[in-house]
Amino acid sequence: MIPALGVASEIYPLVKTGGLADVVGAMPAALRPYDVDLRTLVPGYPRVMASLAARETLLSYDDLFGGPATLVAGKAGELDLIVLDAPHLFERGGNPYLGPDGKDWVDNWRRFAALGFAAADIGLGKVPSFVPAVVHPHDWQAGLAPVYLRFAGANAKSVLTIHNLAFQGQFSASIFADLKLPPEAFSINGVEYYGGVGYLKGGLHFADAITTVSPTYAEEITTPGNGMGLDGLLRTRRGVLSGIVNGVDVDVWNPATDTHLIANYGPGRLRRRAENKREIERRFALAPGDGAIFAVVSRLTWQKGLDLLAAAIDLLVANGARLAVLGSGDAAIEDPFRVAAAVHRGHVGLVTGYNEPLSHLLQGGADAILIPSRFEPCGLTQFYGLRYGCVPVVARVGGLADTIIDANDAALSAGVATGVQFFPVDAGGLERGLKHALDLYAQPDTWESLQKRGMRHDVSWDKSAGRYAAIYKSLAGGGSA
Ligand code: ADP
């Protein structure tokens, strides 16, 4: 067994604000068959502390970035956790990153420096009962771990995973003096980033291997258009950068057993989806009918391209389709859908807020799931769409490009298509994608073949877990990934 330490600021089912938590929560079980003993270091938020059973103190600090702290091992359900219990940093309610005013906690730099520092201590062997060969930090919140490991001369190797390059952990240079790093770390060959301190930047500089969540996103982030300031560094690290797509929990997301559906089904009983469709009509106040229902389940942010969709509503309605949007986020993106729901009563429905059961119902009853993202590191919703026979209609970017096979003539005749892709991601591109989807929907046999093929597609963690394990093994064996 290779001992490995995951490091992250979220883990499903304890603390989740996005796909990061799902990945971090799924990896330990997915990697076990590959002989990896993956434990995960997470901050001691109240929910984590309350869930922790069979606690064992591993290491104590009199003063870790402003207060006493303890590393505690324990189980939370099936998860093997190491928790950084530091009440001065993490004993706070609500969101892991934001205070009650909706703004970042002002001491986030200290909170997540502590997380990286503690990870490096474990990597240095300061917990004799668990000495990882590989430390695997996720995103900027754990980004300093490779930096601390390198400056402490640790034997453990590091793999840093980028889930979304838009979040980088940038702080003012004034914090550097308190980071417990040697002066030379504040340089272009260290954590210095455009005159300030960059946590993700530092991690990317020192990690032994870098992964992101799809091969196409791994390419995209090395370009100025998508590198968000880090493309130059990522180009120099291209040799250790790879893309591994996420999987999904195929037990939670299974249309044959999903308790959030009115009617369960498999590829042989697709007609039963109609009962779920009727329920969607009720929940979204849509007029009953045979026309396609296009669904959206998304954060409402610029990244997700839903402003483009709002501009295309007339096209959908004019073609007899209906639109059901479940989302939460920016009011400016939400408002046009609210207006459209009033103007096109019965054709457009909007439900705001985060609603897990309703997201399952949409996948189980809508005809197509729309994902017009401007960029998408991996994306999960298209996997749920495949699994539920809800045909993905997606922008050809990032993980969406890698996981959906466009129903062009060649793919249709070869019998491999699973959805519709469009590009470029602008009003014209989306319009062409919607027209293509409507055209395919008008051919019931073709549509059904897309649904069935998608449902057969392997969206489990199995293959990707093997790729992570291969990286761990090559690093633990002294090679480069
Ligand atoms: P991101 O992590 O960028 O938000 P992903 O597609 O990787 O995008 O993951 C989003 C996850 O959140 C999916 O599981 C999706 O079903 C879920 N989700 C997004 N918005 C909502 C919502 N309003 N209600 C329920 N689930 C949602």
GROMACS .gro file of N, CA and C and ligand atoms in nm, residues 19 297-299 304 326-327 353-356 359 379-381 384, ligand 1:
model
   75
   19GLY      N    1  -1.767   2.111  -0.685
   19GLY     CA    2  -1.720   1.980  -0.730
   19GLY      C    3  -1.595   1.931  -0.657
  297VAL      N    4  -2.895   2.306  -1.461
  297VAL     CA    5  -2.868   2.292  -1.317
  297VAL      C    6  -2.730   2.352  -1.296
  298SER      N    7  -2.724   2.470  -1.235
  298SER     CA    8  -2.595   2.538  -1.240
  298SER      C    9  -2.582   2.650  -1.138
  299ARG      N   10  -2.459   2.679  -1.103
  299ARG     CA   11  -2.431   2.808  -1.042
  299ARG      C   12  -2.454   2.913  -1.149
  304LYS      N   13  -2.044   3.014  -1.640
  304LYS     CA   14  -2.138   2.913  -1.690
  304LYS      C   15  -2.210   2.954  -1.817
  326LEU      N   16  -3.272   2.554  -1.290
  326LEU     CA   17  -3.248   2.548  -1.146
  326LEU      C   18  -3.110   2.607  -1.121
  327GLY      N   19  -3.105   2.716  -1.046
  327GLY     CA   20  -2.973   2.777  -1.027
  327GLY      C   21  -2.971   2.875  -0.912
  353GLY      N   22  -3.203   2.873  -0.590
  353GLY     CA   23  -3.154   2.808  -0.469
  353GLY      C   24  -3.085   2.678  -0.503
  354TYR      N   25  -3.024   2.618  -0.403
  354TYR     CA   26  -2.955   2.491  -0.421
  354TYR      C   27  -3.050   2.381  -0.380
  355ASN      N   28  -3.085   2.292  -0.472
  355ASN     CA   29  -3.189   2.192  -0.445
  355ASN      C   30  -3.147   2.058  -0.506
  356GLU      N   31  -3.082   1.978  -0.423
  356GLU     CA   32  -3.027   1.850  -0.471
  356GLU      C   33  -3.137   1.758  -0.527
  359SER      N   34  -3.249   1.866  -0.864
  359SER     CA   35  -3.147   1.846  -0.969
  359SER      C   36  -3.154   1.703  -1.022
  379GLY      N   37  -1.650   1.965  -1.506
  379GLY     CA   38  -1.796   1.964  -1.511
  379GLY      C   39  -1.845   1.828  -1.465
  380LEU      N   40  -1.953   1.829  -1.389
  380LEU     CA   41  -2.014   1.703  -1.344
  380LEU      C   42  -2.152   1.683  -1.405
  381THR      N   43  -2.222   1.795  -1.431
  381THR     CA   44  -2.361   1.783  -1.475
  381THR      C   45  -2.375   1.704  -1.605
  384TYR      N   46  -2.398   1.336  -1.518
  384TYR     CA   47  -2.530   1.297  -1.467
  384TYR      C   48  -2.628   1.287  -1.585
  482ADP     P1   49  -1.900   2.372  -1.048
  482ADP     O1   50  -1.822   2.288  -0.951
  482ADP     O2   51  -1.819   2.467  -1.131
  482ADP     O3   52  -2.020   2.440  -0.988
  482ADP     P2   53  -1.970   2.116  -1.170
  482ADP     O4   54  -2.053   2.081  -1.290
  482ADP     O5   55  -1.834   2.056  -1.160
  482ADP     O6   56  -1.963   2.275  -1.161
  482ADP     O7   57  -2.047   2.072  -1.037
  482ADP     C1   58  -2.166   2.134  -1.000
  482ADP     C2   59  -2.241   2.040  -0.906
  482ADP     O8   60  -2.334   2.117  -0.832
  482ADP     C3   61  -2.322   1.935  -0.978
  482ADP     O9   62  -2.329   1.823  -0.891
  482ADP     C4   63  -2.461   2.002  -0.993
  482ADP    O10   64  -2.564   1.907  -1.005
  482ADP     C5   65  -2.468   2.076  -0.863
  482ADP     N1   66  -2.551   2.199  -0.867
  482ADP     C6   67  -2.519   2.319  -0.919
  482ADP     N2   68  -2.616   2.409  -0.896
  482ADP     C7   69  -2.714   2.343  -0.829
  482ADP     C8   70  -2.841   2.381  -0.775
  482ADP     N3   71  -2.889   2.505  -0.787
  482ADP     N4   72  -2.912   2.287  -0.710
  482ADP     C9   73  -2.865   2.161  -0.698
  482ADP     N5   74  -2.746   2.119  -0.745
  482ADP    C10   75  -2.671   2.208  -0.810
   0.00000   0.00000   0.00000
